[in-house]
Amino acid sequence: MADNDHQEDAPEVMLGFAEPVDLEEHGPLLAEQFVSKIGGLPLWLNPEHILDAKEVICEQCSKPMTFLLQLYSPEDHPEEAFHRAIYVFCCKTGACHKKSLEGCFKVVRSQLGQYNAYYPPVSEKEDNAEEENKGWVPLESNKRAKTCFVCGLHGPKVCSKCHKFSYCSPEHQALHWTKGLHKQLCGTNPPPSHNMDLDTNLAELSIASHDDQTKTLNKEQQEYANKLDIDSKLIERMFRFPELEIISEPEEFDQEALDEGLAHDSSGDEQEAEEGWEEKAAALKAKKEKRAAALAKKNGTGVSKSLESAEASMNALVPVGDELYENTKTDIDAAFLTFQKRVALYPDQVLRYARMEYDVTPEPLYVSDIGIPKTSEIPPCPDCGQERSFEFQVMPQLLNYLAIDHSASDALDFGTLLVYSCKDNCHVEGKHYQHEVIKVQHFSEDGMEGTNMNIGPTASVSSK
Ligand SMILES: [Zn+2]
Ligand SMILES: [Zn+2]
Ligand SMILES: [Zn+2]
Ligand SMILES: [Zn+2]
């Protein structure tokens, strides 16, 4: 390892894994927890200024996109990037993606300084916390922007009849009206009882229906609460991706073992490398099983089945140290082989975060030699003129968690999504969201040799 110069220079990569949100452990995810997550509704770093749907319109169907994921990635410079989040959106309609490579994805960056009206200043030392928080005044709750019930983007339009629900666009208002239960529930109030006064709001009743408080609800109230629940679940399933937390861990790998595992001579070194490989594989398997069990526990067996099948197809694609590799070497593109080998170490990774140091410009893990974005295709930051550099990539394994019907011919599909962002994390006064660049790379037909990595049953995360 030590004599491998190339390896020493390689920056560390943080891997992201999708895990179910542990509601029992910590309740629903909140913006103030500064989490990274997939699906559900976006958690806005800036609750006063929420992204407008106009900023994330699909260039094919002209409808507001669906929230795909967000990454909390704070930076030291400048001060205004003390809190920093990257949001990725995509059109859920696979047919749009077939017509356009990049117009169906959007990525925006949101930043906040340490001293802001939304979160108490965080101090490195606990002793100073009180001192630093002195004089900090939180934003008045009425200054929080309204969010669209359907997509979570800015919702300036309010249902004119009940004034209880906000929407980003007429499309989403119509969706709630026709595909949810709002047509039936709009303007209605929860049935009264001696336990609750008439003003009990919808949210409280909805929460009550999930708690032990169920006993305090009478039959009519229970029915009403159930309807509210069905209403939100219908919209959730139709429009959003299943919500999952992104847990990160550093990628550890031994380039030498990786190379030698593929070498074809039977030297003692190779033997050693293979032993190391087996140990690593066993440790990884245990980790994977734990994840699959956690997912299965929450969602039934569908997800773990989907994981198994994803794993099986990954394994089938990774003939490490196998003769098959030697035989097909000339037919498969080199980037694809490198991709397979790296991913095989952590087959469930859904994200690779590569911007770990300022002075190192990281390289993505391409899925093919074909379709590598040229430097000229990544425009500099329009706000400051600085170049945009590669920050992270979304892996194809994510597709297994999005409850997509992979049997559909126009199902959402990608090899990898590459996100490039302003190297200086520039700040523009009064501008709350800055667009960054996302590039889509697909697997090449040759590289895949007819194997579809995303084959398998649809994850049942949201189909329950
Ligand atoms: Zn579209
Ligand atoms: Zn909306
Ligand atoms: Zn209404
Ligand atoms: Zn910039």
Short mmCIF file of C-alpha atoms and ligand atoms in Angstrom, two decimals:
data_model
loop_
_atom_site.label_atom_id
_atom_site.label_comp_id
_atom_site.label_asym_id
_atom_site.label_seq_id
_atom_site.Cartn_x
_atom_site.Cartn_y
_atom_site.Cartn_z
CA MET A 1 0.00 0.00 0.00
CA ALA A 2 2.67 2.46 1.09
CA ASP A 3 4.52 2.24 -2.19
CA ASN A 4 1.40 2.83 -4.18
CA ASP A 5 1.69 6.53 -4.94
CA HIS A 6 -1.54 6.69 -6.85
CA GLN A 7 -3.47 5.29 -3.92
CA GLU A 8 -1.90 7.72 -1.44
CA ASP A 9 -3.08 10.66 -3.50
CA ALA A 10 -6.59 9.34 -3.89
CA PRO A 11 -9.00 11.29 -1.72
CA GLU A 12 -11.21 9.47 0.69
CA VAL A 13 -14.81 8.87 -0.32
CA MET A 14 -17.77 8.80 2.02
CA LEU A 15 -20.39 6.27 1.05
CA GLY A 16 -24.09 6.79 1.64
CA PHE A 17 -26.50 3.96 2.49
CA ALA A 18 -30.28 4.05 2.55
CA GLU A 19 -31.86 3.11 5.86
CA PRO A 20 -35.46 3.24 7.05
CA VAL A 21 -36.34 6.23 9.21
CA ASP A 22 -36.47 4.90 12.76
CA LEU A 23 -39.63 6.60 13.97
CA GLU A 24 -39.58 4.78 17.30
CA GLU A 25 -35.99 5.78 17.97
CA HIS A 26 -36.03 9.47 17.04
CA GLY A 27 -39.41 10.33 15.54
CA PRO A 28 -39.81 11.93 12.11
CA LEU A 29 -36.80 13.60 10.50
CA LEU A 30 -36.60 17.35 11.07
CA ALA A 31 -34.69 20.16 9.37
CA GLU A 32 -32.97 21.05 12.64
CA GLN A 33 -31.37 17.61 12.72
CA PHE A 34 -29.44 18.53 9.54
CA VAL A 35 -29.99 15.10 8.06
CA SER A 36 -29.33 13.68 4.61
CA LYS A 37 -32.25 11.75 3.21
CA ILE A 38 -34.02 10.27 0.21
CA GLY A 39 -37.66 10.85 -0.74
CA GLY A 40 -40.59 12.01 1.33
CA LEU A 41 -40.85 15.79 1.55
CA PRO A 42 -37.75 17.98 1.39
CA LEU A 43 -36.53 19.41 4.71
CA TRP A 44 -35.66 23.03 4.09
CA LEU A 45 -32.55 24.50 5.66
CA ASN A 46 -34.14 27.91 5.22
CA PRO A 47 -37.75 27.72 6.51
CA GLU A 48 -38.46 31.33 5.56
CA HIS A 49 -37.44 31.06 1.91
CA ILE A 50 -38.55 27.81 0.34
CA LEU A 51 -37.69 26.76 -3.19
CA ASP A 52 -40.27 27.78 -5.76
CA ALA A 53 -41.70 25.06 -8.00
CA LYS A 54 -40.79 27.20 -11.04
CA GLU A 55 -37.13 26.47 -10.29
CA VAL A 56 -37.59 22.73 -10.72
CA ILE A 57 -39.88 22.28 -13.71
CA CYS A 58 -39.28 19.25 -15.94
CA GLU A 59 -38.07 20.45 -19.31
CA GLN A 60 -40.10 17.72 -21.03
CA CYS A 61 -43.54 17.66 -19.36
CA SER A 62 -43.37 21.12 -17.72
CA LYS A 63 -44.65 19.74 -14.40
CA PRO A 64 -42.97 20.35 -11.03
CA MET A 65 -40.35 17.68 -10.34
CA THR A 66 -40.34 15.26 -7.42
CA PHE A 67 -37.86 15.58 -4.57
CA LEU A 68 -35.25 12.82 -4.90
CA LEU A 69 -32.74 13.46 -2.13
CA GLN A 70 -30.94 16.02 -0.03
CA LEU A 71 -27.45 16.03 1.35
CA TYR A 72 -26.26 18.06 4.33
CA SER A 73 -22.67 18.99 3.51
CA PRO A 74 -21.44 21.99 5.53
CA GLU A 75 -18.22 23.75 4.51
CA ASP A 76 -15.69 25.87 6.40
CA HIS A 77 -15.42 28.51 3.69
CA PRO A 78 -17.03 30.93 3.23
CA GLU A 79 -18.76 31.72 6.52
CA GLU A 80 -22.10 31.62 4.75
CA ALA A 81 -21.63 27.91 4.01
CA PHE A 82 -21.55 26.95 7.70
CA HIS A 83 -24.82 25.15 7.03
CA ARG A 84 -25.07 23.84 3.50
CA ALA A 85 -27.51 21.49 1.82
CA ILE A 86 -27.76 20.16 -1.74
CA TYR A 87 -31.21 19.19 -3.03
CA VAL A 88 -31.75 16.92 -6.03
CA PHE A 89 -35.07 16.80 -7.90
CA CYS A 90 -36.21 14.66 -10.79
CA CYS A 91 -39.26 14.11 -12.93
CA LYS A 92 -40.97 10.90 -11.84
CA THR A 93 -42.18 10.20 -15.37
CA GLY A 94 -39.76 7.78 -16.96
CA ALA A 95 -40.94 8.71 -20.46
CA CYS A 96 -39.52 12.24 -19.99
CA HIS A 97 -36.09 10.79 -19.21
CA LYS A 98 -36.19 8.77 -22.41
CA LYS A 99 -36.52 12.01 -24.38
CA SER A 100 -34.00 14.10 -22.50
CA LEU A 101 -30.78 13.23 -20.73
CA GLU A 102 -30.49 16.09 -18.28
CA GLY A 103 -33.62 18.22 -18.50
CA CYS A 104 -35.44 15.95 -16.06
CA PHE A 105 -33.04 16.52 -13.16
CA LYS A 106 -32.30 19.68 -11.20
CA VAL A 107 -29.94 20.35 -8.33
CA VAL A 108 -29.87 23.37 -6.05
CA ARG A 109 -27.63 24.51 -3.21
CA SER A 110 -28.86 26.25 -0.06
CA GLN A 111 -26.57 27.78 2.55
CA LEU A 112 -26.74 29.56 5.90
CA GLY A 113 -24.14 31.17 8.11
CA GLN A 114 -23.60 30.08 11.68
CA TYR A 115 -25.58 33.07 12.92
CA ASN A 116 -29.04 32.97 11.40
CA ALA A 117 -32.62 33.40 12.54
CA TYR A 118 -33.50 29.73 12.18
CA TYR A 119 -31.08 27.67 14.24
CA PRO A 120 -29.32 28.54 17.48
CA PRO A 121 -25.62 29.19 16.84
CA VAL A 122 -23.67 25.98 17.35
CA SER A 123 -20.58 26.25 19.47
CA GLU A 124 -17.61 23.93 19.33
CA LYS A 125 -17.24 24.12 23.09
CA GLU A 126 -20.26 23.47 25.25
CA ASP A 127 -19.15 26.07 27.81
CA ASN A 128 -19.50 28.76 25.20
CA ALA A 129 -22.89 27.66 23.93
CA GLU A 130 -24.83 29.82 26.36
CA GLU A 131 -22.62 32.81 25.68
CA GLU A 132 -22.90 32.43 21.92
CA ASN A 133 -26.64 31.84 21.96
CA LYS A 134 -27.18 35.00 23.99
CA GLY A 135 -29.27 37.45 22.07
CA TRP A 136 -30.30 34.88 19.49
CA VAL A 137 -33.93 35.32 18.51
CA PRO A 138 -35.65 32.55 16.56
CA LEU A 139 -37.81 33.33 13.54
CA GLU A 140 -41.44 34.01 14.39
CA SER A 141 -43.48 31.01 13.38
CA ASN A 142 -45.75 33.08 11.15
CA LYS A 143 -42.72 33.96 9.00
CA ARG A 144 -42.21 30.34 8.04
CA ALA A 145 -43.14 29.86 4.39
CA LYS A 146 -46.04 27.60 3.52
CA THR A 147 -45.23 24.36 1.75
CA CYS A 148 -47.18 22.48 -0.90
CA PHE A 149 -49.10 19.55 0.60
CA VAL A 150 -48.18 17.39 -2.39
CA CYS A 151 -44.50 18.10 -3.05
CA GLY A 152 -43.14 20.22 -0.17
CA LEU A 153 -42.00 23.08 -2.42
CA HIS A 154 -43.09 26.65 -1.72
CA GLY A 155 -46.90 26.71 -1.50
CA PRO A 156 -48.24 30.25 -2.03
CA LYS A 157 -51.61 29.01 -3.33
CA VAL A 158 -54.16 28.14 -0.65
CA CYS A 159 -57.33 26.09 -1.08
CA SER A 160 -59.87 28.88 -1.49
CA LYS A 161 -62.65 26.90 0.17
CA CYS A 162 -61.06 25.60 3.40
CA HIS A 163 -57.87 27.73 3.59
CA LYS A 164 -56.19 24.77 5.28
CA PHE A 165 -53.99 23.40 2.50
CA SER A 166 -51.29 25.11 0.45
CA TYR A 167 -50.04 24.21 -2.99
CA CYS A 168 -47.16 25.12 -5.29
CA SER A 169 -49.20 25.01 -8.46
CA PRO A 170 -52.70 24.41 -9.86
CA GLU A 171 -51.44 20.93 -10.91
CA HIS A 172 -50.81 19.88 -7.34
CA GLN A 173 -54.03 21.38 -6.05
CA ALA A 174 -55.91 19.39 -8.71
CA LEU A 175 -53.95 16.26 -7.81
CA HIS A 176 -54.98 16.53 -4.16
CA TRP A 177 -58.58 17.22 -5.14
CA THR A 178 -59.00 14.41 -7.64
CA LYS A 179 -56.50 11.72 -6.57
CA GLY A 180 -56.60 12.31 -2.81
CA LEU A 181 -59.66 12.69 -0.62
CA HIS A 182 -59.70 16.47 -0.48
CA LYS A 183 -62.82 16.75 -2.63
CA GLN A 184 -64.58 14.81 0.11
CA LEU A 185 -62.87 16.36 3.14
CA CYS A 186 -62.52 20.01 2.08
CA GLY A 187 -64.45 22.30 4.40
CA THR A 188 -65.37 19.51 6.81
CA ASN A 189 -64.49 19.50 10.49
CA PRO A 190 -63.64 16.61 12.76
CA PRO A 191 -66.74 15.31 14.59
CA PRO A 192 -66.90 16.83 18.12
CA SER A 193 -66.90 14.95 21.41
CA HIS A 194 -66.63 15.72 25.12
CA ASN A 195 -62.90 14.90 24.96
CA MET A 196 -62.06 17.42 22.29
CA ASP A 197 -63.35 20.85 21.58
CA LEU A 198 -64.62 21.78 18.15
CA ASP A 199 -61.42 23.53 17.21
CA THR A 200 -59.29 20.42 17.28
CA ASN A 201 -57.30 20.83 14.17
CA LEU A 202 -56.75 18.27 11.48
CA ALA A 203 -53.12 17.67 12.29
CA GLU A 204 -53.84 16.90 15.94
CA LEU A 205 -56.54 14.47 15.04
CA SER A 206 -54.29 12.81 12.54
CA ILE A 207 -51.58 12.41 15.17
CA ALA A 208 -54.11 11.16 17.70
CA SER A 209 -55.15 8.39 15.34
CA HIS A 210 -51.62 6.96 15.46
CA ASP A 211 -51.16 7.15 19.22
CA ASP A 212 -52.60 5.34 22.17
CA GLN A 213 -55.06 8.18 22.26
CA THR A 214 -57.11 6.19 19.76
CA LYS A 215 -59.21 5.09 22.71
CA THR A 216 -60.25 8.66 23.38
CA LEU A 217 -61.72 8.99 19.88
CA ASN A 218 -65.32 8.07 19.28
CA LYS A 219 -66.34 6.07 16.22
CA GLU A 220 -67.03 9.08 13.97
CA GLN A 221 -63.76 10.72 14.94
CA GLN A 222 -61.86 7.53 14.28
CA GLU A 223 -63.40 7.31 10.81
CA TYR A 224 -62.53 10.93 10.12
CA ALA A 225 -58.94 10.41 11.29
CA ASN A 226 -58.66 7.36 9.06
CA LYS A 227 -59.80 9.39 6.06
CA LEU A 228 -57.15 12.03 6.75
CA ASP A 229 -54.60 9.29 6.96
CA ILE A 230 -55.72 7.71 3.68
CA ASP A 231 -55.70 11.14 2.02
CA SER A 232 -52.08 11.80 2.90
CA LYS A 233 -50.99 8.24 2.06
CA LEU A 234 -52.63 8.41 -1.40
CA ILE A 235 -50.75 11.58 -2.25
CA GLU A 236 -47.54 10.28 -0.74
CA ARG A 237 -47.60 7.13 -2.84
CA MET A 238 -48.63 8.83 -6.03
CA PHE A 239 -46.22 11.70 -5.99
CA ARG A 240 -43.32 11.15 -3.60
CA PHE A 241 -40.50 8.66 -3.36
CA PRO A 242 -40.35 6.52 -0.20
CA GLU A 243 -38.57 8.34 2.62
CA LEU A 244 -35.27 6.87 3.76
CA GLU A 245 -32.41 8.26 5.77
CA ILE A 246 -28.91 8.41 4.26
CA ILE A 247 -26.31 7.00 6.64
CA SER A 248 -22.68 7.55 5.71
CA GLU A 249 -19.47 5.68 6.31
CA PRO A 250 -15.98 6.04 4.82
CA GLU A 251 -15.07 3.75 1.97
CA GLU A 252 -12.17 1.57 3.00
CA PHE A 253 -10.45 -0.43 0.35
CA ASP A 254 -7.12 -1.88 -0.53
CA GLN A 255 -6.20 -1.09 -4.12
CA GLU A 256 -3.51 -3.76 -4.14
CA ALA A 257 -5.88 -6.49 -3.01
CA LEU A 258 -8.40 -5.26 -5.49
CA ASP A 259 -5.87 -5.45 -8.33
CA GLU A 260 -4.42 -8.76 -7.24
CA GLY A 261 -7.79 -10.33 -6.76
CA LEU A 262 -8.07 -9.95 -10.50
CA ALA A 263 -4.53 -11.04 -11.35
CA HIS A 264 -4.43 -14.39 -12.99
CA ASP A 265 -1.15 -15.87 -11.84
CA SER A 266 -1.29 -18.06 -8.74
CA SER A 267 1.43 -16.39 -6.68
CA GLY A 268 1.49 -16.48 -2.88
CA ASP A 269 0.64 -12.80 -2.85
CA GLU A 270 -2.61 -13.47 -4.59
CA GLN A 271 -3.44 -16.16 -2.07
CA GLU A 272 -2.98 -13.62 0.71
CA ALA A 273 -5.04 -11.03 -1.07
CA GLU A 274 -7.84 -13.49 -1.55
CA GLU A 275 -7.90 -14.32 2.13
CA GLY A 276 -8.19 -10.63 2.92
CA TRP A 277 -10.97 -10.40 0.41
CA GLU A 278 -12.94 -13.21 2.04
CA GLU A 279 -12.72 -11.62 5.46
CA LYS A 280 -13.88 -8.34 4.06
CA ALA A 281 -16.70 -10.04 2.19
CA ALA A 282 -17.86 -11.77 5.39
CA ALA A 283 -17.85 -8.50 7.32
CA LEU A 284 -19.73 -6.78 4.54
CA LYS A 285 -22.26 -9.56 4.32
CA ALA A 286 -23.03 -9.24 8.03
CA LYS A 287 -23.45 -5.50 7.63
CA LYS A 288 -25.69 -5.95 4.63
CA GLU A 289 -27.86 -8.53 6.37
CA LYS A 290 -28.31 -6.13 9.26
CA ARG A 291 -29.49 -3.43 6.87
CA ALA A 292 -31.79 -5.79 5.02
CA ALA A 293 -33.24 -7.00 8.32
CA ALA A 294 -33.84 -3.44 9.46
CA LEU A 295 -35.59 -2.65 6.21
CA ALA A 296 -37.61 -5.85 6.25
CA LYS A 297 -38.65 -5.19 9.84
CA LYS A 298 -40.19 -1.92 8.83
CA ASN A 299 -41.54 -2.74 5.40
CA GLY A 300 -42.28 -6.41 5.33
CA THR A 301 -40.20 -8.82 3.28
CA GLY A 302 -40.59 -7.10 -0.08
CA VAL A 303 -37.65 -4.81 0.38
CA SER A 304 -35.25 -7.42 1.60
CA LYS A 305 -36.22 -9.54 -1.38
CA SER A 306 -35.48 -6.62 -3.63
CA LEU A 307 -32.15 -6.14 -1.89
CA GLU A 308 -31.33 -9.79 -2.39
CA SER A 309 -32.12 -9.59 -6.03
CA ALA A 310 -30.12 -6.39 -6.38
CA GLU A 311 -27.29 -8.15 -4.63
CA ALA A 312 -27.64 -11.21 -6.83
CA SER A 313 -27.51 -9.14 -9.98
CA MET A 314 -24.54 -7.19 -8.61
CA ASN A 315 -22.74 -10.42 -7.80
CA ALA A 316 -23.50 -11.76 -11.22
CA LEU A 317 -21.87 -8.69 -12.65
CA VAL A 318 -18.73 -9.08 -10.61
CA PRO A 319 -16.72 -12.05 -11.69
CA VAL A 320 -13.81 -11.02 -9.45
CA GLY A 321 -10.77 -13.23 -9.89
CA ASP A 322 -12.79 -15.35 -12.24
CA GLU A 323 -11.79 -16.67 -15.62
CA LEU A 324 -14.84 -14.97 -17.04
CA TYR A 325 -13.13 -11.65 -16.43
CA GLU A 326 -10.10 -12.63 -18.49
CA ASN A 327 -12.26 -13.98 -21.26
CA THR A 328 -14.47 -10.97 -21.64
CA LYS A 329 -11.90 -8.31 -20.81
CA THR A 330 -11.63 -7.05 -24.34
CA ASP A 331 -15.39 -6.73 -24.75
CA ILE A 332 -16.18 -4.72 -21.65
CA ASP A 333 -15.29 -1.10 -21.18
CA ALA A 334 -12.59 -0.37 -18.61
CA ALA A 335 -14.56 2.20 -16.63
CA PHE A 336 -17.37 -0.30 -16.18
CA LEU A 337 -14.98 -2.93 -14.82
CA THR A 338 -13.45 -0.47 -12.37
CA PHE A 339 -16.96 0.52 -11.35
CA GLN A 340 -17.96 -3.09 -10.72
CA LYS A 341 -14.90 -3.83 -8.63
CA ARG A 342 -15.24 -0.76 -6.44
CA VAL A 343 -18.97 -1.18 -5.93
CA ALA A 344 -18.61 -4.88 -5.09
CA LEU A 345 -16.91 -3.87 -1.83
CA TYR A 346 -20.05 -2.10 -0.65
CA PRO A 347 -22.83 -3.31 -2.96
CA ASP A 348 -25.61 -1.34 -1.25
CA GLN A 349 -24.04 2.11 -1.60
CA VAL A 350 -26.52 4.62 -2.97
CA LEU A 351 -24.23 7.63 -2.90
CA ARG A 352 -20.53 8.50 -3.07
CA TYR A 353 -19.47 11.81 -1.57
CA ALA A 354 -16.05 12.75 -2.93
CA ARG A 355 -15.31 16.39 -2.07
CA MET A 356 -13.35 15.71 1.09
CA GLU A 357 -10.43 18.13 0.70
CA TYR A 358 -10.07 21.59 -0.75
CA ASP A 359 -6.89 21.06 -2.74
CA VAL A 360 -7.86 17.73 -4.28
CA THR A 361 -10.21 17.64 -7.23
CA PRO A 362 -12.01 14.32 -6.98
CA GLU A 363 -12.99 12.15 -9.92
CA PRO A 364 -16.33 10.37 -10.18
CA LEU A 365 -16.57 6.61 -10.46
CA TYR A 366 -17.86 6.44 -14.02
CA VAL A 367 -20.13 3.59 -15.05
CA SER A 368 -18.81 3.53 -18.60
CA ASP A 369 -16.12 4.87 -20.90
CA ILE A 370 -18.97 6.27 -22.94
CA GLY A 371 -20.74 9.45 -21.90
CA ILE A 372 -18.07 10.86 -19.59
CA PRO A 373 -18.88 14.58 -19.32
CA LYS A 374 -16.25 16.82 -20.87
CA THR A 375 -14.88 19.74 -18.84
CA SER A 376 -16.44 22.04 -21.41
CA GLU A 377 -19.86 20.57 -20.62
CA ILE A 378 -19.69 21.72 -17.01
CA PRO A 379 -20.23 25.48 -17.08
CA PRO A 380 -18.65 27.65 -14.38
CA CYS A 381 -20.80 29.02 -11.55
CA PRO A 382 -23.02 31.74 -13.05
CA ASP A 383 -22.99 33.63 -9.74
CA CYS A 384 -19.24 33.99 -9.16
CA GLY A 385 -17.51 32.65 -12.27
CA GLN A 386 -15.58 30.01 -10.32
CA GLU A 387 -15.37 26.55 -11.84
CA ARG A 388 -17.71 23.84 -10.66
CA SER A 389 -16.07 20.68 -9.43
CA PHE A 390 -17.38 17.18 -8.87
CA GLU A 391 -18.93 16.83 -5.41
CA PHE A 392 -20.91 13.58 -5.23
CA GLN A 393 -22.66 10.96 -7.30
CA VAL A 394 -25.89 9.06 -6.94
CA MET A 395 -25.50 5.35 -7.56
CA PRO A 396 -27.86 3.11 -9.56
CA GLN A 397 -28.58 1.05 -6.43
CA LEU A 398 -30.80 3.93 -5.34
CA LEU A 399 -33.30 2.85 -8.01
CA ASN A 400 -34.01 -0.25 -5.93
CA TYR A 401 -35.32 1.89 -3.07
CA LEU A 402 -37.58 4.22 -5.04
CA ALA A 403 -40.60 1.90 -5.47
CA ILE A 404 -40.28 2.09 -9.24
CA ASP A 405 -41.98 -0.44 -11.48
CA HIS A 406 -38.86 -1.67 -13.24
CA SER A 407 -40.90 -3.86 -15.58
CA ALA A 408 -42.31 -0.75 -17.27
CA SER A 409 -40.46 -0.04 -20.50
CA ASP A 410 -40.14 3.65 -19.64
CA ALA A 411 -39.24 3.23 -15.94
CA LEU A 412 -36.90 5.84 -14.44
CA ASP A 413 -33.39 4.55 -15.00
CA PHE A 414 -29.80 5.82 -14.83
CA GLY A 415 -26.25 4.54 -14.50
CA THR A 416 -25.10 7.32 -12.22
CA LEU A 417 -25.95 10.97 -11.49
CA LEU A 418 -22.91 13.24 -11.19
CA VAL A 419 -23.30 16.45 -9.21
CA TYR A 420 -20.89 19.36 -9.82
CA SER A 421 -21.03 22.46 -7.63
CA CYS A 422 -19.37 25.85 -7.25
CA LYS A 423 -15.90 25.25 -5.85
CA ASP A 424 -16.12 28.41 -3.72
CA ASN A 425 -19.60 27.74 -2.27
CA CYS A 426 -20.30 31.31 -3.22
CA HIS A 427 -22.92 33.35 -1.46
CA VAL A 428 -25.18 35.87 -3.17
CA GLU A 429 -27.07 38.20 -0.85
CA GLY A 430 -30.82 37.63 -1.18
CA LYS A 431 -30.44 34.53 -3.34
CA HIS A 432 -31.49 31.49 -1.33
CA TYR A 433 -31.07 28.74 -3.92
CA GLN A 434 -28.26 28.46 -6.43
CA HIS A 435 -28.51 26.04 -9.29
CA GLU A 436 -25.71 23.55 -9.74
CA VAL A 437 -24.98 21.04 -12.48
CA ILE A 438 -26.11 17.43 -12.69
CA LYS A 439 -24.91 15.01 -15.39
CA VAL A 440 -26.46 11.65 -16.13
CA GLN A 441 -24.36 8.73 -17.26
CA HIS A 442 -25.92 5.50 -18.48
CA PHE A 443 -24.43 2.03 -18.61
CA SER A 444 -23.20 1.20 -22.07
CA GLU A 445 -24.89 -1.67 -23.87
CA ASP A 446 -21.52 -3.37 -24.40
CA GLY A 447 -20.46 -2.99 -20.81
CA MET A 448 -23.66 -4.43 -19.50
CA GLU A 449 -23.66 -7.32 -21.97
CA GLY A 450 -27.41 -7.53 -21.77
CA THR A 451 -27.47 -7.67 -17.97
CA ASN A 452 -29.87 -5.25 -16.39
CA MET A 453 -28.59 -4.13 -13.03
CA ASN A 454 -31.93 -2.77 -11.97
CA ILE A 455 -33.90 -5.87 -12.72
CA GLY A 456 -35.94 -7.42 -9.91
CA PRO A 457 -39.16 -6.84 -8.03
CA THR A 458 -40.11 -3.31 -7.20
CA ALA A 459 -39.18 -2.35 -3.68
CA SER A 460 -42.38 -2.41 -1.68
CA VAL A 461 -41.46 0.53 0.52
CA SER A 462 -44.52 2.45 -0.47
CA SER A 463 -46.70 -0.23 -1.98
CA LYS A 464 -47.95 -1.50 1.37
ZN ZN B 1 -41.34 15.24 -16.94
ZN ZN B 2 -46.44 21.01 -5.18
ZN ZN B 3 -59.86 22.76 0.80
ZN ZN B 4 -20.13 30.38 -7.27
#
